Short mmCIF file of C-alpha atoms in Angstrom, two decimals:
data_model
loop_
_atom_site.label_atom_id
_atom_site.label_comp_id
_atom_site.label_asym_id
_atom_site.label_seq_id
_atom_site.Cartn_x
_atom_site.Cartn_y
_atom_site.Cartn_z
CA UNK A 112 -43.51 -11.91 161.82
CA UNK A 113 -45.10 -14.66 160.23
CA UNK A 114 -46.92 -16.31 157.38
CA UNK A 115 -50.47 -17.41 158.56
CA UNK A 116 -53.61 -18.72 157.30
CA UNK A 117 -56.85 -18.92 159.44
CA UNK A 118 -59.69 -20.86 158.94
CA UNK A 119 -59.27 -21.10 155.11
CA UNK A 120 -61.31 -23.14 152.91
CA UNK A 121 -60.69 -24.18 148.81
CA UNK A 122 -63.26 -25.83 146.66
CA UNK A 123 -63.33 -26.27 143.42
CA UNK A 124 -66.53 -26.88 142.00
CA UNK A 125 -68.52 -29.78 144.23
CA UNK A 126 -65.09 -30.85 145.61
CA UNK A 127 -64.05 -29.58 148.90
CA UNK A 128 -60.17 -29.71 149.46
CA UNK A 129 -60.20 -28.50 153.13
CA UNK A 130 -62.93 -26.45 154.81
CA UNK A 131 -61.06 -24.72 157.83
CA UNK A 132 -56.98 -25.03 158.10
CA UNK A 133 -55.18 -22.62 160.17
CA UNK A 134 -51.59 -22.77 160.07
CA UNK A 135 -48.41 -20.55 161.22
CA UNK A 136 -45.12 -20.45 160.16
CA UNK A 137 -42.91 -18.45 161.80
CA UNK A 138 -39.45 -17.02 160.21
CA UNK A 139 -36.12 -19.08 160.54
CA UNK A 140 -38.05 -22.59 161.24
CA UNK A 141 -38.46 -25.23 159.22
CA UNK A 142 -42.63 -26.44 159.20
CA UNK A 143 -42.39 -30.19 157.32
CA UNK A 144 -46.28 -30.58 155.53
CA UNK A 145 -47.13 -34.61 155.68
CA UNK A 146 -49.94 -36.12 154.38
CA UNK A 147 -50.43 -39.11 151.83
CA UNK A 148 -51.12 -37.77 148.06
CA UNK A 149 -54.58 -36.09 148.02
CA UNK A 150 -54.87 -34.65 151.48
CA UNK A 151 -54.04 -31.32 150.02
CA UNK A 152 -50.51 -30.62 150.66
CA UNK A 153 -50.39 -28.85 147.22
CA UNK A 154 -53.58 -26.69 147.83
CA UNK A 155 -52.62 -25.70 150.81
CA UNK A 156 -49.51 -24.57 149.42
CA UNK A 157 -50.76 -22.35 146.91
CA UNK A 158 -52.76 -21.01 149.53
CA UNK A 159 -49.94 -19.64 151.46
CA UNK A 160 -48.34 -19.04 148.18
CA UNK A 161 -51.03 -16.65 147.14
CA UNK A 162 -51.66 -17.93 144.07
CA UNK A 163 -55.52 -18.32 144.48
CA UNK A 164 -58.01 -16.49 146.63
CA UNK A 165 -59.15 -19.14 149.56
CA UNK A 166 -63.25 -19.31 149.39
CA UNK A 167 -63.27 -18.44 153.30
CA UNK A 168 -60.34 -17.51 155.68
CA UNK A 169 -57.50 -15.05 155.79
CA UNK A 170 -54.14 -15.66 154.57
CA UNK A 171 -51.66 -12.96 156.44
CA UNK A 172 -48.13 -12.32 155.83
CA UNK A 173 -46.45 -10.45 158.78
CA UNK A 174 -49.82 -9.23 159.82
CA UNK A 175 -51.41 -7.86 156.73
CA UNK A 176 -54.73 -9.67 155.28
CA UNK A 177 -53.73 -10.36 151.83
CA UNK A 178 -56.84 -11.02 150.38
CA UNK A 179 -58.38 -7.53 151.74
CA UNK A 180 -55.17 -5.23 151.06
CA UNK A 181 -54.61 -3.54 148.03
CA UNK A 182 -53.61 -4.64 144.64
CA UNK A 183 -50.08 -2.96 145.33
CA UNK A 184 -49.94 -3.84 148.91
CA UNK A 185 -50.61 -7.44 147.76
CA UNK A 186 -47.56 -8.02 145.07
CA UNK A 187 -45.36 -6.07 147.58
CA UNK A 188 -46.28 -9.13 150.20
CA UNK A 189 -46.21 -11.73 147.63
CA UNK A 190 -42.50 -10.85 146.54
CA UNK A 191 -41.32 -12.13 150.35
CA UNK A 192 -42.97 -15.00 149.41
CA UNK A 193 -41.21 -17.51 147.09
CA UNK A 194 -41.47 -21.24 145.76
CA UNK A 195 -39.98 -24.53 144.78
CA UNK A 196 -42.38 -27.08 142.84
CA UNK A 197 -41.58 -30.51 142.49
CA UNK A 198 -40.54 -30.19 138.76
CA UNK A 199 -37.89 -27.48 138.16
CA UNK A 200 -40.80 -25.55 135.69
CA UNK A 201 -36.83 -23.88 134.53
CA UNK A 202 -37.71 -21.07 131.73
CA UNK A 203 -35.92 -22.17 128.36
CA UNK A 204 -32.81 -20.06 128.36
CA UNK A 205 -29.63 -19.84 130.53
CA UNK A 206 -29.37 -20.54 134.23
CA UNK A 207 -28.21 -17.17 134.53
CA UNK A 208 -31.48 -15.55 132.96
CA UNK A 209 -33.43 -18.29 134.66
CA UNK A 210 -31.84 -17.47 138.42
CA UNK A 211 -32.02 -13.36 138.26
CA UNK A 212 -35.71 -14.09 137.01
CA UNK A 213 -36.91 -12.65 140.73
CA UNK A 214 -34.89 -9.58 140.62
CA UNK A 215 -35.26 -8.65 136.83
CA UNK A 216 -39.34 -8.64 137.94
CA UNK A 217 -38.95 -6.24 140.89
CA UNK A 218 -36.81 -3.89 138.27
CA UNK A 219 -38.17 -0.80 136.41
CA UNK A 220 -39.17 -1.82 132.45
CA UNK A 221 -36.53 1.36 131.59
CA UNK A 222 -33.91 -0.45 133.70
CA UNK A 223 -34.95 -4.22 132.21
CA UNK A 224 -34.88 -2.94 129.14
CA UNK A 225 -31.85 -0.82 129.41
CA UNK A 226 -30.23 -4.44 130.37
CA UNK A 227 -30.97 -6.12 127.42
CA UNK A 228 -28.54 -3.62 125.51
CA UNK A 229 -25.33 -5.09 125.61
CA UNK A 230 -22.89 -1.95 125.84
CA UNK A 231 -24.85 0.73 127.97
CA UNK A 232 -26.65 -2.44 130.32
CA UNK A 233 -25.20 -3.70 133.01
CA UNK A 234 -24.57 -7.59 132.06
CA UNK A 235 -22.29 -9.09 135.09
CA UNK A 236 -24.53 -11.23 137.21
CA UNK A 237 -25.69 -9.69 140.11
CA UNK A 238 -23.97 -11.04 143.73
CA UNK A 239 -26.94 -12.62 144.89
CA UNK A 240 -27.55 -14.87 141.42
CA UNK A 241 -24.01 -15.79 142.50
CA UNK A 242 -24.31 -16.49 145.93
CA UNK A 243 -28.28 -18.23 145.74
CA UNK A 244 -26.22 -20.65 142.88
CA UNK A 245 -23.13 -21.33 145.08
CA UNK A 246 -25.57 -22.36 147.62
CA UNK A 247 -26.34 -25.42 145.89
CA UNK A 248 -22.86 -25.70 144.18
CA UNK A 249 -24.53 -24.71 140.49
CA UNK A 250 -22.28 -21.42 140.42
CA UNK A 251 -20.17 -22.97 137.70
CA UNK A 252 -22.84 -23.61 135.57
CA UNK A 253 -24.24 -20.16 135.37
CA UNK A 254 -24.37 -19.60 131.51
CA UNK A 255 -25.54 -22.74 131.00
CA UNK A 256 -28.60 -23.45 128.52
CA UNK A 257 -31.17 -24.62 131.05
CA UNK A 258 -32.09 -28.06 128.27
CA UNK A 259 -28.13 -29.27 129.30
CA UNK A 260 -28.73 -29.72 133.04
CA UNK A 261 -29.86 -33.11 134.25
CA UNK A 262 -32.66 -33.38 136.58
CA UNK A 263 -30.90 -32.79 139.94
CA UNK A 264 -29.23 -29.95 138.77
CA UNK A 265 -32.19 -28.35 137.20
CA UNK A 266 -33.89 -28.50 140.54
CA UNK A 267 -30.80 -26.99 141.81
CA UNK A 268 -31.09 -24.10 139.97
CA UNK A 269 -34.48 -24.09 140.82
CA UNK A 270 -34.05 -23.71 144.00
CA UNK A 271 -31.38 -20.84 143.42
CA UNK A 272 -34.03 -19.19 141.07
CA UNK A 273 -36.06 -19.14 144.40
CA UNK A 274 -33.55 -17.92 146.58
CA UNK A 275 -31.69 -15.15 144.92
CA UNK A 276 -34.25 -12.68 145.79
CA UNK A 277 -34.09 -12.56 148.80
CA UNK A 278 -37.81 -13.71 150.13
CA UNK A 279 -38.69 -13.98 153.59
CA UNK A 280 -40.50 -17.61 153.27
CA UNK A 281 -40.08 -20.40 151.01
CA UNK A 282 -42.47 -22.96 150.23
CA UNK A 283 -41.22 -26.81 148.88
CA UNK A 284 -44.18 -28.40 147.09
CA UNK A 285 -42.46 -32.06 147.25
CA UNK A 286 -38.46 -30.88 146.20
CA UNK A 287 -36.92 -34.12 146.41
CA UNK A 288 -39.21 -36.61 144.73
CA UNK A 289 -37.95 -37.04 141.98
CA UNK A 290 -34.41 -36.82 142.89
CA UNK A 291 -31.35 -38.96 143.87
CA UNK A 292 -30.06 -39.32 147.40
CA UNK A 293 -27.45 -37.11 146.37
CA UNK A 294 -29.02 -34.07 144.92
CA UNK A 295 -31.68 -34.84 147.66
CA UNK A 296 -28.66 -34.07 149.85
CA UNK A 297 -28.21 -30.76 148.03
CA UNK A 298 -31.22 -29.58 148.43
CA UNK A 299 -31.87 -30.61 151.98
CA UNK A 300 -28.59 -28.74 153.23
CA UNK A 301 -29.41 -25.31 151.43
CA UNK A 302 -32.88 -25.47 152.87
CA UNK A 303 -31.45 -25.96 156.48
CA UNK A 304 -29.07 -23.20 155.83
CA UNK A 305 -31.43 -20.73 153.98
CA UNK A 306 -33.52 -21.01 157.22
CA UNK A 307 -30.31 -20.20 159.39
CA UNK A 308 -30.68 -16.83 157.70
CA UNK A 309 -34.27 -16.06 158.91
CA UNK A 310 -36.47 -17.68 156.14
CA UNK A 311 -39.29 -19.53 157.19
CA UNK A 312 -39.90 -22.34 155.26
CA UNK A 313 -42.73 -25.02 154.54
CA UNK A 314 -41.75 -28.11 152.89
CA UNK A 315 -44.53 -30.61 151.54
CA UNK A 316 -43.44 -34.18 151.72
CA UNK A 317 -44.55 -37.46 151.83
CA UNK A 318 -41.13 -38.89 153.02
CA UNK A 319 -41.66 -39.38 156.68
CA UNK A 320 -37.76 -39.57 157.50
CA UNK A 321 -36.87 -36.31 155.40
CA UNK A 322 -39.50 -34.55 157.71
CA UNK A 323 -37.40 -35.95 160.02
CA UNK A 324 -34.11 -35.00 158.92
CA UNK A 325 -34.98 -31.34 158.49
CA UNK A 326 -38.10 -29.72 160.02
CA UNK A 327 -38.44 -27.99 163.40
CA UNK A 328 -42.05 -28.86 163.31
CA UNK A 329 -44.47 -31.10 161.61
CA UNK A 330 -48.23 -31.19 160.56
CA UNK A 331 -50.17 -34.01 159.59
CA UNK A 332 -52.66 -33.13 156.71
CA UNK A 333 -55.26 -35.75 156.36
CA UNK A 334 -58.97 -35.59 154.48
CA UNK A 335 -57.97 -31.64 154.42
CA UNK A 336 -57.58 -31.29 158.45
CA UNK A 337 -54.69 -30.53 159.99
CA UNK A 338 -54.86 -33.31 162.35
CA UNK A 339 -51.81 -32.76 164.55
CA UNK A 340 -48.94 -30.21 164.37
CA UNK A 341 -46.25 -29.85 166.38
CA UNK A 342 -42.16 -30.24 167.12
CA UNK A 343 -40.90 -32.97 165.43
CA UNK A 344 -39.79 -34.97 167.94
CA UNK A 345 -42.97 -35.02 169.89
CA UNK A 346 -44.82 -35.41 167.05
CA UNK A 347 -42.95 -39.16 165.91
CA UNK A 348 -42.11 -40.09 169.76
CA UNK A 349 -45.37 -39.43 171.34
CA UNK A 350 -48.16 -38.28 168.96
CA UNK A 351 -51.22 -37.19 170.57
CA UNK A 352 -53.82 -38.17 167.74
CA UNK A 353 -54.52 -42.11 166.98
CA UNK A 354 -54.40 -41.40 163.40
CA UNK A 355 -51.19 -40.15 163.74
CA UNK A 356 -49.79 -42.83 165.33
CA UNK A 357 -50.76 -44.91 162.25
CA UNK A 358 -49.91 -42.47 159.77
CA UNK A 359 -46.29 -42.83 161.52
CA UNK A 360 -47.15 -46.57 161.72
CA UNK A 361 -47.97 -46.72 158.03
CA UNK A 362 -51.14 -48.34 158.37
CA UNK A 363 -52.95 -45.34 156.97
CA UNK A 364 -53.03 -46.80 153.49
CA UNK A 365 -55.04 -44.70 151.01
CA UNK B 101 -34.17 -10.31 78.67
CA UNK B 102 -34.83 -11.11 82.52
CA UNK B 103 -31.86 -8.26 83.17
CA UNK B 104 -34.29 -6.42 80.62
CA UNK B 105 -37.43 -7.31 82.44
CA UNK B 106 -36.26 -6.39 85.92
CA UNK B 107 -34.61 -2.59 84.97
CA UNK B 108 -38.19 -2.35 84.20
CA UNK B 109 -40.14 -0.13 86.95
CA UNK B 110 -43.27 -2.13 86.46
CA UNK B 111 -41.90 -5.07 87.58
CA UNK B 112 -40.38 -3.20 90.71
CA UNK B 113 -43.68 -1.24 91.11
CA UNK B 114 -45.51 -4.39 91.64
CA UNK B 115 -43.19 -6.01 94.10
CA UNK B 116 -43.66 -2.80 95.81
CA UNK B 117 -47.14 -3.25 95.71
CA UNK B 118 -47.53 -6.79 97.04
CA UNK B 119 -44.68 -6.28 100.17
CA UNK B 120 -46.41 -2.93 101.33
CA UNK B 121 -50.24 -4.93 101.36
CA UNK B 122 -48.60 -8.10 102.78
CA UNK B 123 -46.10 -6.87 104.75
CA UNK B 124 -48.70 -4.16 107.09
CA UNK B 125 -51.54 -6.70 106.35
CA UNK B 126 -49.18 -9.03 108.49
CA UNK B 127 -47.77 -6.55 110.83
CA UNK B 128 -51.85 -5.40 111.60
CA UNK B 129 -53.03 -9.32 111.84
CA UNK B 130 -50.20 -9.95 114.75
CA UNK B 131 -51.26 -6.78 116.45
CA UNK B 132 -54.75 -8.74 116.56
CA UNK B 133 -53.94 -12.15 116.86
CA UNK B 134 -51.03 -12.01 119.80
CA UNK B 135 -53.15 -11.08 122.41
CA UNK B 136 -56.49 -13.14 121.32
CA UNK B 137 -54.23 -16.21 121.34
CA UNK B 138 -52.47 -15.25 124.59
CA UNK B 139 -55.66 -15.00 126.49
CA UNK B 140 -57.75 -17.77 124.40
CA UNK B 141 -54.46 -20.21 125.27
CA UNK B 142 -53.92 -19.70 129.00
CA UNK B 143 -57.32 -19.27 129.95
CA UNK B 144 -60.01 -22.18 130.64
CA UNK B 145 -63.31 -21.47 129.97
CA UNK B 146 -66.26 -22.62 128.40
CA UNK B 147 -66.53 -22.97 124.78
CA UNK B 148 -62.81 -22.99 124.47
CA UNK B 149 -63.33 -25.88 121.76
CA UNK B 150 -65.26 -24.70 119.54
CA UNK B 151 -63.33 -21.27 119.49
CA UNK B 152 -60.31 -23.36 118.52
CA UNK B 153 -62.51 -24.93 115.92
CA UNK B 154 -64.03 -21.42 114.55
CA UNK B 155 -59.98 -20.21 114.02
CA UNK B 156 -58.51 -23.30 112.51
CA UNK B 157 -61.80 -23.08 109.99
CA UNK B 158 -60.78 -19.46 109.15
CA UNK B 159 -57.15 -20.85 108.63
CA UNK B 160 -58.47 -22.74 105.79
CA UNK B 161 -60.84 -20.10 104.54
CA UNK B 162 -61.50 -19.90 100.82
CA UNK B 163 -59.98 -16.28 99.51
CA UNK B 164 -62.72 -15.47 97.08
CA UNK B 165 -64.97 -15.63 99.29
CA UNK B 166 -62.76 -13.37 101.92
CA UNK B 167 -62.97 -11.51 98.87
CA UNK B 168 -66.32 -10.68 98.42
CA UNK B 169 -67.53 -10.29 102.43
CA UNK B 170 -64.21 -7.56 101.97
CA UNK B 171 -65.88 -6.09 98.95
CA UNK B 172 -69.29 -5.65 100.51
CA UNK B 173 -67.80 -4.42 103.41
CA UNK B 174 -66.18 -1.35 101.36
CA UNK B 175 -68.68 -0.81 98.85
CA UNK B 176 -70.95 2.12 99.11
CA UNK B 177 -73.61 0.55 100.87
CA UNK B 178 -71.48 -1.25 102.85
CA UNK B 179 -70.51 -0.57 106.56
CA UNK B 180 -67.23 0.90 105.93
CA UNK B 181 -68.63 2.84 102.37
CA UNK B 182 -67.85 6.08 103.85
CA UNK B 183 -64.29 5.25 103.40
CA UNK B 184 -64.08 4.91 99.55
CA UNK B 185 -61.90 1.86 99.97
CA UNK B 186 -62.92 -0.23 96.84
CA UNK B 187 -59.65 -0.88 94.28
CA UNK B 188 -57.42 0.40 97.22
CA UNK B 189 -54.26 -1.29 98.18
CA UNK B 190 -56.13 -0.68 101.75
CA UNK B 191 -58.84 -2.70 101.03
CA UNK B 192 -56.72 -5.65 100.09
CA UNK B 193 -54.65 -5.28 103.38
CA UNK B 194 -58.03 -6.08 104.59
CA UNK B 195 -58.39 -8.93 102.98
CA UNK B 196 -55.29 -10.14 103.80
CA UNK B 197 -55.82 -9.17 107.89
CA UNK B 198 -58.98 -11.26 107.03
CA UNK B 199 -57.06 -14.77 105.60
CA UNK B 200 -53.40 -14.56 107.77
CA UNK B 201 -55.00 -13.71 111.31
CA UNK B 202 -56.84 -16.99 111.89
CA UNK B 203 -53.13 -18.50 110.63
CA UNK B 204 -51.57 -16.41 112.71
CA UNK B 205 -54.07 -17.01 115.82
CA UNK B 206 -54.22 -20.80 115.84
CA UNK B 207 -50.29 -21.36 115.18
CA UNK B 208 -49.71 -19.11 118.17
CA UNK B 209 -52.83 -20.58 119.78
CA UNK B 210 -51.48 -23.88 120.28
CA UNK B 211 -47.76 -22.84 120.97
CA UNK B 212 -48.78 -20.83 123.55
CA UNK B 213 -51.06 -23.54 124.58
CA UNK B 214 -48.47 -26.20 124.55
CA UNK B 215 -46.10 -23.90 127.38
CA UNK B 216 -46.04 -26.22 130.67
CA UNK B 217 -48.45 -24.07 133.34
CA UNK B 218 -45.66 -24.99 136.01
CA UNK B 219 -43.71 -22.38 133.76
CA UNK B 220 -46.52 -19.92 134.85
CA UNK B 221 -46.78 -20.77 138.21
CA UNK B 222 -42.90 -19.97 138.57
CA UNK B 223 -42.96 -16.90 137.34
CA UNK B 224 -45.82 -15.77 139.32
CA UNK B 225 -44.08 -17.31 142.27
CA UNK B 226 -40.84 -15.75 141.34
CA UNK B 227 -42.80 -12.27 141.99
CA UNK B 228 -43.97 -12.11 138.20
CA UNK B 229 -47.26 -9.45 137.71
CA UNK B 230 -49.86 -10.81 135.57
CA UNK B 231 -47.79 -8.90 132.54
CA UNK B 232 -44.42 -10.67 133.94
CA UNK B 233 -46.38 -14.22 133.25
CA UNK B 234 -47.73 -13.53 129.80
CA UNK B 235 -44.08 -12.10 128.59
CA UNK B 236 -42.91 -15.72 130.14
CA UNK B 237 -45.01 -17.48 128.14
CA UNK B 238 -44.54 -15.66 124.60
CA UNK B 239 -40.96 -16.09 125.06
CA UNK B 240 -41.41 -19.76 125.60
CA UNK B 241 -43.77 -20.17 122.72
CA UNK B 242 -41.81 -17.57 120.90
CA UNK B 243 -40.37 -20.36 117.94
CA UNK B 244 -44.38 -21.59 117.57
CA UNK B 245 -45.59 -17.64 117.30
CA UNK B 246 -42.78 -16.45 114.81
CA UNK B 247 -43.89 -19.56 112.75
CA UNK B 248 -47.55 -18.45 112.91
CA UNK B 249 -46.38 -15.19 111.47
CA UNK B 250 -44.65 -16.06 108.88
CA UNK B 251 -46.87 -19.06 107.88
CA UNK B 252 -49.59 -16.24 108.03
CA UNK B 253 -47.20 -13.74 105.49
CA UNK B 254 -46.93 -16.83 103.13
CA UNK B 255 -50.48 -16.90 102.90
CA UNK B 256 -51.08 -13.65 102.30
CA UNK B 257 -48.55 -13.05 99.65
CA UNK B 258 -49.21 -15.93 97.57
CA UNK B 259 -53.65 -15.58 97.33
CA UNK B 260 -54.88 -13.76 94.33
CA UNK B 261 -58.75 -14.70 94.74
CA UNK B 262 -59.37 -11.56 97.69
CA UNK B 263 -56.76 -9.35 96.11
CA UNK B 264 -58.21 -9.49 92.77
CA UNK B 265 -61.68 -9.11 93.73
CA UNK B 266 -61.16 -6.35 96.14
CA UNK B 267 -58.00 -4.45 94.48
CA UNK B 268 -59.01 -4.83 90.95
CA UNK B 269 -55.67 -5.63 89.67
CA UNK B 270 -55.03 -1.62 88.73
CA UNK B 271 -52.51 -0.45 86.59
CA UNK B 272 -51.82 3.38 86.05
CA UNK B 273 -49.35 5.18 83.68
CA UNK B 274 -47.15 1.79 83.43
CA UNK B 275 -46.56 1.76 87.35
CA UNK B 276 -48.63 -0.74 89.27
CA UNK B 277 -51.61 0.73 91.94
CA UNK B 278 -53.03 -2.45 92.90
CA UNK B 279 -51.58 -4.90 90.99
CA UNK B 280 -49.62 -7.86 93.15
CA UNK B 281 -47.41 -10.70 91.91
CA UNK B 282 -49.79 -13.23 91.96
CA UNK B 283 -52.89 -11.09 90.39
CA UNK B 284 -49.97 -9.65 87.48
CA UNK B 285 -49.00 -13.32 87.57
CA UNK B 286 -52.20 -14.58 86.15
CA UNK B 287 -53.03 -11.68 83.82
CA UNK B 288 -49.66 -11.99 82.22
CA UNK B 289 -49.97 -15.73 81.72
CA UNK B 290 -53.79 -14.52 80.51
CA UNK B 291 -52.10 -12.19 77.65
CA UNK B 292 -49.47 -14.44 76.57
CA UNK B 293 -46.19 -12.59 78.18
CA UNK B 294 -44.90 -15.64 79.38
CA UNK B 295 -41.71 -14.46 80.16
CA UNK B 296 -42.93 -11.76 82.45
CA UNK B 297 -44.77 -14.19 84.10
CA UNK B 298 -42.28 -16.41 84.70
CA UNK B 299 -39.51 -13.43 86.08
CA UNK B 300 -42.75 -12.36 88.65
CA UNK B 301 -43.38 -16.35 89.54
CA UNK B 302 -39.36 -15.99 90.17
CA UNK B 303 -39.64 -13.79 92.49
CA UNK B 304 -43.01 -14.60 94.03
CA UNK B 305 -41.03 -18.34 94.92
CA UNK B 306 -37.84 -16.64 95.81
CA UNK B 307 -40.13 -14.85 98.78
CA UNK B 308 -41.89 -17.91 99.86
CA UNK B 309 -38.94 -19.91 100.04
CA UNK B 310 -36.99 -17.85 101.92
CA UNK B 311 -40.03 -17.02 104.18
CA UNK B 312 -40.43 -20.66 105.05
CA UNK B 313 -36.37 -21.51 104.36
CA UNK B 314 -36.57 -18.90 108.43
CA UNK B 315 -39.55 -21.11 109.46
CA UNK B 316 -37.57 -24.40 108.98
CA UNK B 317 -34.54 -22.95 110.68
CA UNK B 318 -36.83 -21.45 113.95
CA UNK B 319 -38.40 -25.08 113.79
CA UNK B 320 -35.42 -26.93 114.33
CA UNK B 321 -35.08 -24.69 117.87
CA UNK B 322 -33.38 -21.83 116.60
CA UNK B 323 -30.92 -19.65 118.82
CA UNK B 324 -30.29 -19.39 122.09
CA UNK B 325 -30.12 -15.86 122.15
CA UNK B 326 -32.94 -14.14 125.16
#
């Protein structure tokens, strides 16, 4: 079981962003995405986050070819798929609303509907919105308007939003960057312990020592090539590619 | 004399009159506008701009001239002849779909415009279907659209160039047919009944205040309520 691309390529327009990446992710590990801005951490991303069709390739989630499976088959795959963006991108309501987003979607309209009526619906939050917001100690701020939450503990929620559905992988495009040590803290913690529970994960960073801190393995995206992937350790001890070395070295300056 | 003036059924019959047009002529312009603006604001394409500028033109569109494309459009030679709607209130609903929709459009337009696309992007990635994203991003452009709406109901209730031209300002057996506040308005004023004039520009404020009284308040961010 695994979330895979093969050979994929994304332009847009005259600009080619990578012409043939192939990377695996398998569940309950933690794959850290490095690169310096522009290498195409974030297109890559959206690639295994289904959000646009790759111009070559195959993206597969446990086995099936996304891109050549039905409409239905498709959104069924997608929902094990989940992410975190480097702003919160919080809807403008209550934490609460904003958190069982995921599961309101994958509900009947009779049922969301029914919900909205506040004697016959059923309005106590749901265990998971409880549990994904405990994760990341936000549980007392569940009816919370979204606008009173400070930065850290917007992407808290975010996070939360992400993980009260349940999905099988999680991709981070750049969590922590605009965070404090602290919430950085947060965050880092609930993704180690979300991936305890069988969720593979992909984090993009460009923070060298939080690829460190939390990833089972790490690739090096440069000019849109996967230049080296592979455990973590190895990879900063004893990398096998010269530009790695200086990527680690920071004498990649771009 | 006001007390007088309003236990009078033609004053009713013409409020009547001018809430029924307005009121469907609004209700039918959203029905068009919600979508156009929904896929006109989170699409990219070409000739975007000048779409943008072709609706905030017909927001300022002169209503005589709405008017008279409305009247040729219902006359008997026209392309909707066959429906006999000249001096209908029908035919002035059209009109008025005619002059609120662009309002209606571009306020929406540029609410729904103005919604963040990371907003988007999480509720596709939260599992959202296409329908999913675009009820995410009328409910955050929800304050913007309502103001549209109602911007577009003031300016249908308050024109009397379209409704004049294509309603005729009808009266029959004392109980107005196509006669609204503003088109009574002037032909009062016209005759010399001041004082019916002023109870129907009474009125005719009292609705545009309170319609924009609601926009103010959803301006100012409104409830919290979703």
């Amino acid at each position: 079981m695994a979330l895979r691309v093969e050979n994929v390529a994304r332009r847009f327009g005259e600009t080619t962003v990578f012409e043939a990446v192939s990377v695996t992710i398998e569940r309950g590990e933690i794959l850290a995405l490095i690169g310096p801005s522009g290498a195409g951490k974030s297109t890559l991303l959206r690639t295994l986050g289904l959000f646009e069709r790759p111009e070559a390739g195959t993206v597969r989630v446990d086995q099936t070819d996304i891109w050549a499976a039905t409409e239905r088959e498709r959104l069924t795959k997608r929902r094990s798929v989940g992410m975190v963006f480097q702003e919160p991108n919080l809807f403008g309501t209550t934490v609460r609303r904003n958190v069982e987003y995921g599961l309101r979607v994958r509900r009947s309209w009779r049922t969301r509907f029914r919900d909205l009526v506040p004697v016959i619906g059923n309005r106590t939050p749901p265990q998971p919105v409880v549990n994904a917001l405990s994760l990341v100690g936000m549980e007392d701020a569940i009816e919370t308007p979204v606008e009173s939450l400070s930065g850290g503990e917007a992407q808290r929620v975010a996070f939360a939003r992400a993980m009260a559905y349940d999905p099988t992988y999680l991709l981070f495009d750049e969590p922590t960057s605009d965070l404090d040590p602290r919430n950085t803290a947060v965050i880092e913690d609930a993704v180690i312990t979300a991936t305890r529970g069988e969720i593979g994960a992909v984090v993009a960073t460009h923070d060298m020592h939080q690829a460190q801190r939390i990833a089972d393995r790490v690739a090096l995206l440069l000019d849109g090539e996967v230049v080296e992937i592979g455990p973590t350790e190895q990879l900063f001890s004893s990398p096998q590619d010269p530009r790695t070395q200086k990527f680690i070295d920071g004498e990649l300056v771009y | 004399m006001i007390t007088a003036l309003l236990s009078d059924g033609y004053i009713w019959s013409i409020i009547r009159v001018s809430l029924y047009v307005s009121l469907t002529a609004i209700a039918l312009s959203a029905v068009l506008s919600l979508p156009i603006a929904l896929i006109v604001g989170v699409t990219e394409f070409r000739g975007k701009r000048l779409l943008n500028a072709i609706i905030t033109t017909g927001m300022g569109f002169p209503s005589v001239v709405v008017g008279l494309l409305v009247l040729f459009a219902v006359s008997n030679q026209g392309p909707l002849g066959p429906l006999n709607l000249v001096f209908t209130p029908e035919a002035m609903i059209l009109s008025q779909i005619v002059l609120a929709a662009p309002v209606i459009t571009g306020i929406s337009l540029s609410a729904i415009d103005s919604v963040d696309g990371g907003i988007r992007d999480a509720a596709y990635a939260m599992g959202g279907t296409r329908l999913d994203v675009a009820v995410v991003t009328i409910k955050e452009a929800k304050y913007g659209i309502a103001t549209g709406i109602l911007a577009g109901f003031g300016r249908a209730i308050s024109e009397v160039g379209s409704v004049l031209i294509v309603g005729g300002n009808i009266v029959s057996d004392g109980s107005s047919y196509t006669r609204t506040l503003t088109t009574a308005i002037q032909l009062e004023a016209r005759q010399g009944q001041f004082e019916t004039a002023l109870v129907l520009g009474a009125v005719l404020l009292v609705l545009v205040l309170s319609v924009n009284a609601i926009v103010i308040r959803l301006g100012s961010g409104g409830g919290r309520s979703r």
